[in-house]
Amino acid sequence: MNWEPWTGCYPVSTGCDNCYFYGPNAKRFGQNEITKTDKFDWPIRRNKKGEYCIKGGKILATCFATDFFLPEADLWRKEAWAMIKERQDIDFLIITKRIDRFKESLPEDWGDGYDNVNIGCTVETQALADQRLPLFLSYPLKRRFIAASPLLEELDLSPYLAKVDHVTVCGENGRDGRLCEYTWIEKIQKQCQAAGKTFWFKSTGTRFRTQEEVVKVNPFKQGALAKSFQLDITDGKRLF
């Protein structure tokens, strides 16, 4: 399930160049005005019986079509945090490329983190990993993971894995999706295995190099192809 309290976004790094929501070939290209959506209060919205419309026990992907830490959303984020705190029976999953704005965007009662918030820091290249992840690991968080998405080159995440719970990897989707290579995925999986962390190869992306050739993968088959390589490390946990 997805919760989009606001919409609109704009590029912040190379991983945004072919964004599947706002990139040059996407339906929302040019929609860089940040506005509230009609689902802003969705997590606490109730039906006629007074029950929450969203039942407990769910994982709610939050701001997957924008960024939770956009400066334009600063005035609304306090309300969003209050709703997240109210719904302790829901796990909120937040992925961001703007981890540098994390500390200034926290609620006053954050402490060492909310139990029901899992923050993912996106990295696309080694330079961005080395820039963002030290910041990410310095912040107070109870649950954190790395999202190597879209993966644009070989990464060494091993220096950062001790303080994270999980790693997800995706290739780049879209007509102009850049190449993702199987060997890059395999190396990250081995790094997670050595560190005792869960790992999910979520999707191959559009252009994927196997050990033998470059293939163009239908967007509806990218997840299934990724799963077929059997690289996931679940340790009995529910992956995102």
JSON list of C-alpha atoms in Angstrom, two decimals:
[
{"chain": "A", "resi": 1, "resn": "MET", "atom": "CA", "xyz": [0.00, 0.00, 0.00]},
{"chain": "A", "resi": 2, "resn": "ASN", "atom": "CA", "xyz": [1.20, 3.51, -0.85]},
{"chain": "A", "resi": 3, "resn": "TRP", "atom": "CA", "xyz": [0.55, 6.77, 0.98]},
{"chain": "A", "resi": 4, "resn": "GLU", "atom": "CA", "xyz": [1.31, 9.95, -0.96]},
{"chain": "A", "resi": 5, "resn": "PRO", "atom": "CA", "xyz": [0.55, 12.90, 1.36]},
{"chain": "A", "resi": 6, "resn": "TRP", "atom": "CA", "xyz": [2.01, 15.28, -1.25]},
{"chain": "A", "resi": 7, "resn": "THR", "atom": "CA", "xyz": [2.98, 15.06, -4.89]},
{"chain": "A", "resi": 8, "resn": "GLY", "atom": "CA", "xyz": [5.52, 16.66, -7.21]},
{"chain": "A", "resi": 9, "resn": "CYS", "atom": "CA", "xyz": [9.31, 16.38, -7.18]},
{"chain": "A", "resi": 10, "resn": "TYR", "atom": "CA", "xyz": [12.49, 17.49, -8.95]},
{"chain": "A", "resi": 11, "resn": "PRO", "atom": "CA", "xyz": [15.98, 16.02, -9.52]},
{"chain": "A", "resi": 12, "resn": "VAL", "atom": "CA", "xyz": [18.55, 15.94, -6.75]},
{"chain": "A", "resi": 13, "resn": "SER", "atom": "CA", "xyz": [21.17, 13.52, -8.16]},
{"chain": "A", "resi": 14, "resn": "THR", "atom": "CA", "xyz": [22.08, 11.39, -11.15]},
{"chain": "A", "resi": 15, "resn": "GLY", "atom": "CA", "xyz": [19.65, 8.69, -10.07]},
{"chain": "A", "resi": 16, "resn": "CYS", "atom": "CA", "xyz": [16.80, 11.09, -10.86]},
{"chain": "A", "resi": 17, "resn": "ASP", "atom": "CA", "xyz": [17.73, 11.56, -14.55]},
{"chain": "A", "resi": 18, "resn": "ASN", "atom": "CA", "xyz": [15.29, 8.92, -15.81]},
{"chain": "A", "resi": 19, "resn": "CYS", "atom": "CA", "xyz": [12.82, 8.94, -12.92]},
{"chain": "A", "resi": 20, "resn": "TYR", "atom": "CA", "xyz": [9.91, 6.63, -13.64]},
{"chain": "A", "resi": 21, "resn": "PHE", "atom": "CA", "xyz": [7.52, 9.24, -12.19]},
{"chain": "A", "resi": 22, "resn": "TYR", "atom": "CA", "xyz": [8.96, 12.59, -13.24]},
{"chain": "A", "resi": 23, "resn": "GLY", "atom": "CA", "xyz": [11.64, 11.83, -15.83]},
{"chain": "A", "resi": 24, "resn": "PRO", "atom": "CA", "xyz": [11.56, 13.00, -19.48]},
{"chain": "A", "resi": 25, "resn": "ASN", "atom": "CA", "xyz": [9.53, 9.99, -20.61]},
{"chain": "A", "resi": 26, "resn": "ALA", "atom": "CA", "xyz": [7.19, 9.81, -17.62]},
{"chain": "A", "resi": 27, "resn": "LYS", "atom": "CA", "xyz": [3.57, 10.94, -17.49]},
{"chain": "A", "resi": 28, "resn": "ARG", "atom": "CA", "xyz": [4.34, 13.39, -14.66]},
{"chain": "A", "resi": 29, "resn": "PHE", "atom": "CA", "xyz": [7.30, 15.05, -16.38]},
{"chain": "A", "resi": 30, "resn": "GLY", "atom": "CA", "xyz": [7.48, 18.70, -15.39]},
{"chain": "A", "resi": 31, "resn": "GLN", "atom": "CA", "xyz": [5.24, 18.34, -12.34]},
{"chain": "A", "resi": 32, "resn": "ASN", "atom": "CA", "xyz": [7.70, 19.95, -9.96]},
{"chain": "A", "resi": 33, "resn": "GLU", "atom": "CA", "xyz": [5.19, 21.94, -7.94]},
{"chain": "A", "resi": 34, "resn": "ILE", "atom": "CA", "xyz": [4.83, 20.32, -4.52]},
{"chain": "A", "resi": 35, "resn": "THR", "atom": "CA", "xyz": [1.18, 20.10, -3.47]},
{"chain": "A", "resi": 36, "resn": "LYS", "atom": "CA", "xyz": [-0.89, 18.24, -0.89]},
{"chain": "A", "resi": 37, "resn": "THR", "atom": "CA", "xyz": [-2.94, 15.32, -2.13]},
{"chain": "A", "resi": 38, "resn": "ASP", "atom": "CA", "xyz": [-6.50, 14.36, -1.26]},
{"chain": "A", "resi": 39, "resn": "LYS", "atom": "CA", "xyz": [-5.05, 11.42, 0.69]},
{"chain": "A", "resi": 40, "resn": "PHE", "atom": "CA", "xyz": [-3.03, 13.59, 3.05]},
{"chain": "A", "resi": 41, "resn": "ASP", "atom": "CA", "xyz": [-4.87, 12.29, 6.14]},
{"chain": "A", "resi": 42, "resn": "TRP", "atom": "CA", "xyz": [-5.35, 8.76, 4.83]},
{"chain": "A", "resi": 43, "resn": "PRO", "atom": "CA", "xyz": [-3.58, 6.91, 7.70]},
{"chain": "A", "resi": 44, "resn": "ILE", "atom": "CA", "xyz": [-6.01, 8.33, 10.28]},
{"chain": "A", "resi": 45, "resn": "ARG", "atom": "CA", "xyz": [-9.11, 8.53, 8.10]},
{"chain": "A", "resi": 46, "resn": "ARG", "atom": "CA", "xyz": [-12.05, 6.61, 9.59]},
{"chain": "A", "resi": 47, "resn": "ASN", "atom": "CA", "xyz": [-15.15, 4.97, 8.13]},
{"chain": "A", "resi": 48, "resn": "LYS", "atom": "CA", "xyz": [-18.75, 5.43, 9.26]},
{"chain": "A", "resi": 49, "resn": "LYS", "atom": "CA", "xyz": [-18.20, 2.87, 12.03]},
{"chain": "A", "resi": 50, "resn": "GLY", "atom": "CA", "xyz": [-15.38, 4.97, 13.46]},
{"chain": "A", "resi": 51, "resn": "GLU", "atom": "CA", "xyz": [-12.75, 2.42, 12.41]},
{"chain": "A", "resi": 52, "resn": "TYR", "atom": "CA", "xyz": [-9.55, 3.30, 10.60]},
{"chain": "A", "resi": 53, "resn": "CYS", "atom": "CA", "xyz": [-9.94, 2.90, 6.84]},
{"chain": "A", "resi": 54, "resn": "ILE", "atom": "CA", "xyz": [-6.45, 1.36, 6.74]},
{"chain": "A", "resi": 55, "resn": "LYS", "atom": "CA", "xyz": [-6.33, -1.71, 8.94]},
{"chain": "A", "resi": 56, "resn": "GLY", "atom": "CA", "xyz": [-3.40, -2.36, 11.25]},
{"chain": "A", "resi": 57, "resn": "GLY", "atom": "CA", "xyz": [-0.56, -4.72, 10.42]},
{"chain": "A", "resi": 58, "resn": "LYS", "atom": "CA", "xyz": [0.17, -3.13, 7.05]},
{"chain": "A", "resi": 59, "resn": "ILE", "atom": "CA", "xyz": [3.40, -1.82, 5.54]},
{"chain": "A", "resi": 60, "resn": "LEU", "atom": "CA", "xyz": [2.63, 1.64, 4.19]},
{"chain": "A", "resi": 61, "resn": "ALA", "atom": "CA", "xyz": [5.09, 2.83, 1.53]},
{"chain": "A", "resi": 62, "resn": "THR", "atom": "CA", "xyz": [5.26, 6.57, 2.13]},
{"chain": "A", "resi": 63, "resn": "CYS", "atom": "CA", "xyz": [6.13, 9.21, -0.49]},
{"chain": "A", "resi": 64, "resn": "PHE", "atom": "CA", "xyz": [7.33, 6.68, -3.07]},
{"chain": "A", "resi": 65, "resn": "ALA", "atom": "CA", "xyz": [6.16, 9.12, -5.80]},
{"chain": "A", "resi": 66, "resn": "THR", "atom": "CA", "xyz": [7.92, 12.09, -4.23]},
{"chain": "A", "resi": 67, "resn": "ASP", "atom": "CA", "xyz": [10.32, 12.65, -1.28]},
{"chain": "A", "resi": 68, "resn": "PHE", "atom": "CA", "xyz": [9.25, 12.83, 2.35]},
{"chain": "A", "resi": 69, "resn": "PHE", "atom": "CA", "xyz": [12.02, 15.33, 3.12]},
{"chain": "A", "resi": 70, "resn": "LEU", "atom": "CA", "xyz": [11.39, 17.90, 0.40]},
{"chain": "A", "resi": 71, "resn": "PRO", "atom": "CA", "xyz": [11.82, 21.42, 1.86]},
{"chain": "A", "resi": 72, "resn": "GLU", "atom": "CA", "xyz": [8.56, 22.48, 0.22]},
{"chain": "A", "resi": 73, "resn": "ALA", "atom": "CA", "xyz": [6.73, 20.02, 2.49]},
{"chain": "A", "resi": 74, "resn": "ASP", "atom": "CA", "xyz": [8.19, 21.34, 5.75]},
{"chain": "A", "resi": 75, "resn": "LEU", "atom": "CA", "xyz": [4.91, 22.95, 6.82]},
{"chain": "A", "resi": 76, "resn": "TRP", "atom": "CA", "xyz": [2.97, 19.70, 6.33]},
{"chain": "A", "resi": 77, "resn": "ARG", "atom": "CA", "xyz": [5.50, 17.23, 7.69]},
{"chain": "A", "resi": 78, "resn": "LYS", "atom": "CA", "xyz": [4.67, 17.90, 11.35]},
{"chain": "A", "resi": 79, "resn": "GLU", "atom": "CA", "xyz": [1.11, 16.74, 10.69]},
{"chain": "A", "resi": 80, "resn": "ALA", "atom": "CA", "xyz": [2.44, 13.73, 8.80]},
{"chain": "A", "resi": 81, "resn": "TRP", "atom": "CA", "xyz": [4.70, 12.76, 11.71]},
{"chain": "A", "resi": 82, "resn": "ALA", "atom": "CA", "xyz": [1.72, 13.10, 14.10]},
{"chain": "A", "resi": 83, "resn": "MET", "atom": "CA", "xyz": [-0.31, 10.68, 11.98]},
{"chain": "A", "resi": 84, "resn": "ILE", "atom": "CA", "xyz": [2.61, 8.25, 11.81]},
{"chain": "A", "resi": 85, "resn": "LYS", "atom": "CA", "xyz": [2.95, 8.36, 15.59]},
{"chain": "A", "resi": 86, "resn": "GLU", "atom": "CA", "xyz": [-0.79, 7.78, 16.05]},
{"chain": "A", "resi": 87, "resn": "ARG", "atom": "CA", "xyz": [-0.75, 4.67, 13.87]},
{"chain": "A", "resi": 88, "resn": "GLN", "atom": "CA", "xyz": [1.71, 2.53, 15.81]},
{"chain": "A", "resi": 89, "resn": "ASP", "atom": "CA", "xyz": [-0.02, -0.52, 14.33]},
{"chain": "A", "resi": 90, "resn": "ILE", "atom": "CA", "xyz": [1.31, 0.35, 10.84]},
{"chain": "A", "resi": 91, "resn": "ASP", "atom": "CA", "xyz": [4.91, 0.16, 9.60]},
{"chain": "A", "resi": 92, "resn": "PHE", "atom": "CA", "xyz": [5.78, 3.27, 7.59]},
{"chain": "A", "resi": 93, "resn": "LEU", "atom": "CA", "xyz": [8.40, 2.72, 4.91]},
{"chain": "A", "resi": 94, "resn": "ILE", "atom": "CA", "xyz": [10.16, 5.91, 3.77]},
{"chain": "A", "resi": 95, "resn": "ILE", "atom": "CA", "xyz": [12.87, 6.04, 1.07]},
{"chain": "A", "resi": 96, "resn": "THR", "atom": "CA", "xyz": [14.78, 9.27, 0.46]},
{"chain": "A", "resi": 97, "resn": "LYS", "atom": "CA", "xyz": [17.53, 10.77, -1.65]},
{"chain": "A", "resi": 98, "resn": "ARG", "atom": "CA", "xyz": [17.54, 13.79, 0.66]},
{"chain": "A", "resi": 99, "resn": "ILE", "atom": "CA", "xyz": [18.97, 12.23, 3.80]},
{"chain": "A", "resi": 100, "resn": "ASP", "atom": "CA", "xyz": [20.90, 15.47, 4.38]},
{"chain": "A", "resi": 101, "resn": "ARG", "atom": "CA", "xyz": [17.56, 17.05, 5.42]},
{"chain": "A", "resi": 102, "resn": "PHE", "atom": "CA", "xyz": [16.67, 14.29, 7.86]},
{"chain": "A", "resi": 103, "resn": "LYS", "atom": "CA", "xyz": [17.84, 15.85, 11.12]},
{"chain": "A", "resi": 104, "resn": "GLU", "atom": "CA", "xyz": [16.16, 19.22, 10.55]},
{"chain": "A", "resi": 105, "resn": "SER", "atom": "CA", "xyz": [12.92, 17.49, 9.55]},
{"chain": "A", "resi": 106, "resn": "LEU", "atom": "CA", "xyz": [12.36, 15.42, 12.70]},
{"chain": "A", "resi": 107, "resn": "PRO", "atom": "CA", "xyz": [9.52, 15.88, 15.21]},
{"chain": "A", "resi": 108, "resn": "GLU", "atom": "CA", "xyz": [10.47, 17.16, 18.67]},
{"chain": "A", "resi": 109, "resn": "ASP", "atom": "CA", "xyz": [9.70, 13.81, 20.34]},
{"chain": "A", "resi": 110, "resn": "TRP", "atom": "CA", "xyz": [11.70, 11.69, 17.89]},
{"chain": "A", "resi": 111, "resn": "GLY", "atom": "CA", "xyz": [14.33, 10.65, 20.46]},
{"chain": "A", "resi": 112, "resn": "ASP", "atom": "CA", "xyz": [16.16, 7.64, 19.04]},
{"chain": "A", "resi": 113, "resn": "GLY", "atom": "CA", "xyz": [13.38, 7.02, 16.51]},
{"chain": "A", "resi": 114, "resn": "TYR", "atom": "CA", "xyz": [9.80, 5.80, 16.23]},
{"chain": "A", "resi": 115, "resn": "ASP", "atom": "CA", "xyz": [9.36, 2.03, 16.44]},
{"chain": "A", "resi": 116, "resn": "ASN", "atom": "CA", "xyz": [7.09, 1.95, 13.37]},
{"chain": "A", "resi": 117, "resn": "VAL", "atom": "CA", "xyz": [9.30, 3.97, 10.98]},
{"chain": "A", "resi": 118, "resn": "ASN", "atom": "CA", "xyz": [11.80, 2.34, 8.64]},
{"chain": "A", "resi": 119, "resn": "ILE", "atom": "CA", "xyz": [13.96, 4.83, 6.70]},
{"chain": "A", "resi": 120, "resn": "GLY", "atom": "CA", "xyz": [15.76, 3.83, 3.51]},
{"chain": "A", "resi": 121, "resn": "CYS", "atom": "CA", "xyz": [18.64, 5.89, 2.16]},
{"chain": "A", "resi": 122, "resn": "THR", "atom": "CA", "xyz": [18.94, 5.68, -1.62]},
{"chain": "A", "resi": 123, "resn": "VAL", "atom": "CA", "xyz": [22.36, 5.35, -3.23]},
{"chain": "A", "resi": 124, "resn": "GLU", "atom": "CA", "xyz": [23.06, 4.99, -6.93]},
{"chain": "A", "resi": 125, "resn": "THR", "atom": "CA", "xyz": [26.85, 5.29, -7.26]},
{"chain": "A", "resi": 126, "resn": "GLN", "atom": "CA", "xyz": [29.84, 4.78, -4.98]},
{"chain": "A", "resi": 127, "resn": "ALA", "atom": "CA", "xyz": [30.34, 8.55, -4.70]},
{"chain": "A", "resi": 128, "resn": "LEU", "atom": "CA", "xyz": [26.76, 9.02, -3.50]},
{"chain": "A", "resi": 129, "resn": "ALA", "atom": "CA", "xyz": [27.04, 6.07, -1.12]},
{"chain": "A", "resi": 130, "resn": "ASP", "atom": "CA", "xyz": [30.16, 7.58, 0.43]},
{"chain": "A", "resi": 131, "resn": "GLN", "atom": "CA", "xyz": [28.46, 10.97, 0.65]},
{"chain": "A", "resi": 132, "resn": "ARG", "atom": "CA", "xyz": [25.06, 9.96, 2.02]},
{"chain": "A", "resi": 133, "resn": "LEU", "atom": "CA", "xyz": [25.63, 6.86, 4.13]},
{"chain": "A", "resi": 134, "resn": "PRO", "atom": "CA", "xyz": [27.96, 8.36, 6.78]},
{"chain": "A", "resi": 135, "resn": "LEU", "atom": "CA", "xyz": [25.27, 11.00, 7.39]},
{"chain": "A", "resi": 136, "resn": "PHE", "atom": "CA", "xyz": [22.55, 8.35, 7.40]},
{"chain": "A", "resi": 137, "resn": "LEU", "atom": "CA", "xyz": [24.36, 6.25, 9.99]},
{"chain": "A", "resi": 138, "resn": "SER", "atom": "CA", "xyz": [25.00, 9.25, 12.22]},
{"chain": "A", "resi": 139, "resn": "TYR", "atom": "CA", "xyz": [21.29, 9.97, 12.76]},
{"chain": "A", "resi": 140, "resn": "PRO", "atom": "CA", "xyz": [19.11, 8.47, 15.50]},
{"chain": "A", "resi": 141, "resn": "LEU", "atom": "CA", "xyz": [17.07, 5.68, 13.94]},
{"chain": "A", "resi": 142, "resn": "LYS", "atom": "CA", "xyz": [15.68, 2.40, 15.21]},
{"chain": "A", "resi": 143, "resn": "ARG", "atom": "CA", "xyz": [15.16, 0.88, 11.77]},
{"chain": "A", "resi": 144, "resn": "ARG", "atom": "CA", "xyz": [17.17, 1.69, 8.66]},
{"chain": "A", "resi": 145, "resn": "PHE", "atom": "CA", "xyz": [18.05, 0.15, 5.32]},
{"chain": "A", "resi": 146, "resn": "ILE", "atom": "CA", "xyz": [19.94, 0.98, 2.13]},
{"chain": "A", "resi": 147, "resn": "ALA", "atom": "CA", "xyz": [18.15, 1.16, -1.21]},
{"chain": "A", "resi": 148, "resn": "ALA", "atom": "CA", "xyz": [20.66, 0.80, -4.05]},
{"chain": "A", "resi": 149, "resn": "SER", "atom": "CA", "xyz": [18.18, 2.11, -6.60]},
{"chain": "A", "resi": 150, "resn": "PRO", "atom": "CA", "xyz": [18.66, 2.66, -9.42]},
{"chain": "A", "resi": 151, "resn": "LEU", "atom": "CA", "xyz": [21.96, 0.82, -9.24]},
{"chain": "A", "resi": 152, "resn": "LEU", "atom": "CA", "xyz": [24.23, 2.49, -11.82]},
{"chain": "A", "resi": 153, "resn": "GLU", "atom": "CA", "xyz": [27.62, 0.96, -11.03]},
{"chain": "A", "resi": 154, "resn": "GLU", "atom": "CA", "xyz": [29.44, -1.52, -8.82]},
{"chain": "A", "resi": 155, "resn": "LEU", "atom": "CA", "xyz": [29.19, -0.63, -5.12]},
{"chain": "A", "resi": 156, "resn": "ASP", "atom": "CA", "xyz": [31.11, -1.55, -2.00]},
{"chain": "A", "resi": 157, "resn": "LEU", "atom": "CA", "xyz": [28.61, -1.12, 0.84]},
{"chain": "A", "resi": 158, "resn": "SER", "atom": "CA", "xyz": [30.54, -3.26, 3.33]},
{"chain": "A", "resi": 159, "resn": "PRO", "atom": "CA", "xyz": [31.84, -0.28, 5.40]},
{"chain": "A", "resi": 160, "resn": "TYR", "atom": "CA", "xyz": [28.24, 0.75, 6.12]},
{"chain": "A", "resi": 161, "resn": "LEU", "atom": "CA", "xyz": [26.39, -2.51, 6.71]},
{"chain": "A", "resi": 162, "resn": "ALA", "atom": "CA", "xyz": [27.03, -2.96, 10.43]},
{"chain": "A", "resi": 163, "resn": "LYS", "atom": "CA", "xyz": [24.48, -0.28, 11.35]},
{"chain": "A", "resi": 164, "resn": "VAL", "atom": "CA", "xyz": [21.74, -1.11, 8.84]},
{"chain": "A", "resi": 165, "resn": "ASP", "atom": "CA", "xyz": [19.14, -3.87, 8.87]},
{"chain": "A", "resi": 166, "resn": "HIS", "atom": "CA", "xyz": [18.68, -4.56, 5.19]},
{"chain": "A", "resi": 167, "resn": "VAL", "atom": "CA", "xyz": [19.65, -3.78, 1.58]},
{"chain": "A", "resi": 168, "resn": "THR", "atom": "CA", "xyz": [17.31, -3.61, -1.43]},
{"chain": "A", "resi": 169, "resn": "VAL", "atom": "CA", "xyz": [18.68, -3.40, -4.99]},
{"chain": "A", "resi": 170, "resn": "CYS", "atom": "CA", "xyz": [16.93, -2.36, -8.21]},
{"chain": "A", "resi": 171, "resn": "GLY", "atom": "CA", "xyz": [18.02, -1.62, -11.75]},
{"chain": "A", "resi": 172, "resn": "GLU", "atom": "CA", "xyz": [16.68, 1.43, -13.56]},
{"chain": "A", "resi": 173, "resn": "ASN", "atom": "CA", "xyz": [13.27, 1.15, -15.19]},
{"chain": "A", "resi": 174, "resn": "GLY", "atom": "CA", "xyz": [11.94, 3.14, -18.13]},
{"chain": "A", "resi": 175, "resn": "ARG", "atom": "CA", "xyz": [12.61, 3.49, -21.85]},
{"chain": "A", "resi": 176, "resn": "ASP", "atom": "CA", "xyz": [16.03, 5.06, -21.25]},
{"chain": "A", "resi": 177, "resn": "GLY", "atom": "CA", "xyz": [16.93, 2.91, -18.26]},
{"chain": "A", "resi": 178, "resn": "ARG", "atom": "CA", "xyz": [20.69, 2.64, -17.82]},
{"chain": "A", "resi": 179, "resn": "LEU", "atom": "CA", "xyz": [22.51, -0.67, -17.72]},
{"chain": "A", "resi": 180, "resn": "CYS", "atom": "CA", "xyz": [22.53, -2.78, -14.56]},
{"chain": "A", "resi": 181, "resn": "GLU", "atom": "CA", "xyz": [24.86, -5.77, -14.32]},
{"chain": "A", "resi": 182, "resn": "TYR", "atom": "CA", "xyz": [24.33, -9.09, -12.58]},
{"chain": "A", "resi": 183, "resn": "THR", "atom": "CA", "xyz": [27.88, -9.08, -11.18]},
{"chain": "A", "resi": 184, "resn": "TRP", "atom": "CA", "xyz": [27.14, -5.80, -9.33]},
{"chain": "A", "resi": 185, "resn": "ILE", "atom": "CA", "xyz": [24.09, -7.38, -7.69]},
{"chain": "A", "resi": 186, "resn": "GLU", "atom": "CA", "xyz": [25.96, -10.53, -6.76]},
{"chain": "A", "resi": 187, "resn": "LYS", "atom": "CA", "xyz": [28.78, -8.57, -5.07]},
{"chain": "A", "resi": 188, "resn": "ILE", "atom": "CA", "xyz": [26.32, -6.59, -2.92]},
{"chain": "A", "resi": 189, "resn": "GLN", "atom": "CA", "xyz": [24.54, -9.82, -2.00]},
{"chain": "A", "resi": 190, "resn": "LYS", "atom": "CA", "xyz": [27.83, -11.32, -0.85]},
{"chain": "A", "resi": 191, "resn": "GLN", "atom": "CA", "xyz": [28.60, -8.22, 1.20]},
{"chain": "A", "resi": 192, "resn": "CYS", "atom": "CA", "xyz": [25.21, -8.56, 2.94]},
{"chain": "A", "resi": 193, "resn": "GLN", "atom": "CA", "xyz": [25.76, -12.26, 3.49]},
{"chain": "A", "resi": 194, "resn": "ALA", "atom": "CA", "xyz": [29.12, -11.60, 5.14]},
{"chain": "A", "resi": 195, "resn": "ALA", "atom": "CA", "xyz": [27.58, -8.91, 7.36]},
{"chain": "A", "resi": 196, "resn": "GLY", "atom": "CA", "xyz": [24.56, -11.03, 8.30]},
{"chain": "A", "resi": 197, "resn": "LYS", "atom": "CA", "xyz": [22.03, -8.67, 6.72]},
{"chain": "A", "resi": 198, "resn": "THR", "atom": "CA", "xyz": [18.89, -9.39, 4.74]},
{"chain": "A", "resi": 199, "resn": "PHE", "atom": "CA", "xyz": [18.99, -8.66, 1.02]},
{"chain": "A", "resi": 200, "resn": "TRP", "atom": "CA", "xyz": [16.35, -8.26, -1.68]},
{"chain": "A", "resi": 201, "resn": "PHE", "atom": "CA", "xyz": [17.06, -8.12, -5.40]},
{"chain": "A", "resi": 202, "resn": "LYS", "atom": "CA", "xyz": [13.78, -6.41, -6.23]},
{"chain": "A", "resi": 203, "resn": "SER", "atom": "CA", "xyz": [14.04, -5.83, -9.98]},
{"chain": "A", "resi": 204, "resn": "THR", "atom": "CA", "xyz": [16.51, -5.98, -12.84]},
{"chain": "A", "resi": 205, "resn": "GLY", "atom": "CA", "xyz": [15.64, -2.71, -14.53]},
{"chain": "A", "resi": 206, "resn": "THR", "atom": "CA", "xyz": [15.08, -2.32, -18.26]},
{"chain": "A", "resi": 207, "resn": "ARG", "atom": "CA", "xyz": [18.61, -3.06, -19.51]},
{"chain": "A", "resi": 208, "resn": "PHE", "atom": "CA", "xyz": [20.23, -5.91, -17.64]},
{"chain": "A", "resi": 209, "resn": "ARG", "atom": "CA", "xyz": [23.51, -7.65, -18.32]},
{"chain": "A", "resi": 210, "resn": "THR", "atom": "CA", "xyz": [23.55, -11.28, -17.34]},
{"chain": "A", "resi": 211, "resn": "GLN", "atom": "CA", "xyz": [26.81, -13.21, -17.33]},
{"chain": "A", "resi": 212, "resn": "GLU", "atom": "CA", "xyz": [26.48, -13.69, -21.10]},
{"chain": "A", "resi": 213, "resn": "GLU", "atom": "CA", "xyz": [24.53, -10.82, -22.70]},
{"chain": "A", "resi": 214, "resn": "VAL", "atom": "CA", "xyz": [22.58, -7.58, -22.34]},
{"chain": "A", "resi": 215, "resn": "VAL", "atom": "CA", "xyz": [18.83, -8.13, -22.37]},
{"chain": "A", "resi": 216, "resn": "LYS", "atom": "CA", "xyz": [15.93, -5.69, -22.51]},
{"chain": "A", "resi": 217, "resn": "VAL", "atom": "CA", "xyz": [13.41, -6.67, -19.85]},
{"chain": "A", "resi": 218, "resn": "ASN", "atom": "CA", "xyz": [9.68, -5.95, -19.96]},
{"chain": "A", "resi": 219, "resn": "PRO", "atom": "CA", "xyz": [8.75, -3.79, -16.92]},
{"chain": "A", "resi": 220, "resn": "PHE", "atom": "CA", "xyz": [6.18, -6.37, -15.84]},
{"chain": "A", "resi": 221, "resn": "LYS", "atom": "CA", "xyz": [8.81, -9.13, -15.80]},
{"chain": "A", "resi": 222, "resn": "GLN", "atom": "CA", "xyz": [11.69, -7.36, -14.08]},
{"chain": "A", "resi": 223, "resn": "GLY", "atom": "CA", "xyz": [10.72, -8.51, -10.59]},
{"chain": "A", "resi": 224, "resn": "ALA", "atom": "CA", "xyz": [10.20, -12.12, -11.65]},
{"chain": "A", "resi": 225, "resn": "LEU", "atom": "CA", "xyz": [13.55, -12.22, -13.45]},
{"chain": "A", "resi": 226, "resn": "ALA", "atom": "CA", "xyz": [15.30, -10.78, -10.39]},
{"chain": "A", "resi": 227, "resn": "LYS", "atom": "CA", "xyz": [13.67, -13.41, -8.19]},
{"chain": "A", "resi": 228, "resn": "SER", "atom": "CA", "xyz": [14.74, -16.20, -10.54]},
{"chain": "A", "resi": 229, "resn": "PHE", "atom": "CA", "xyz": [18.40, -15.64, -9.66]},
{"chain": "A", "resi": 230, "resn": "GLN", "atom": "CA", "xyz": [17.60, -16.72, -6.06]},
{"chain": "A", "resi": 231, "resn": "LEU", "atom": "CA", "xyz": [19.86, -14.11, -4.46]},
{"chain": "A", "resi": 232, "resn": "ASP", "atom": "CA", "xyz": [17.44, -12.95, -1.77]},
{"chain": "A", "resi": 233, "resn": "ILE", "atom": "CA", "xyz": [18.44, -13.37, 1.88]},
{"chain": "A", "resi": 234, "resn": "THR", "atom": "CA", "xyz": [15.31, -13.29, 4.02]},
{"chain": "A", "resi": 235, "resn": "ASP", "atom": "CA", "xyz": [16.33, -15.01, 7.29]},
{"chain": "A", "resi": 236, "resn": "GLY", "atom": "CA", "xyz": [12.64, -15.68, 7.76]},
{"chain": "A", "resi": 237, "resn": "LYS", "atom": "CA", "xyz": [11.78, -11.97, 7.74]},
{"chain": "A", "resi": 238, "resn": "ARG", "atom": "CA", "xyz": [9.15, -10.28, 5.63]},
{"chain": "A", "resi": 239, "resn": "LEU", "atom": "CA", "xyz": [10.92, -8.21, 2.99]},
{"chain": "A", "resi": 240, "resn": "PHE", "atom": "CA", "xyz": [9.46, -4.90, 1.89]}
]
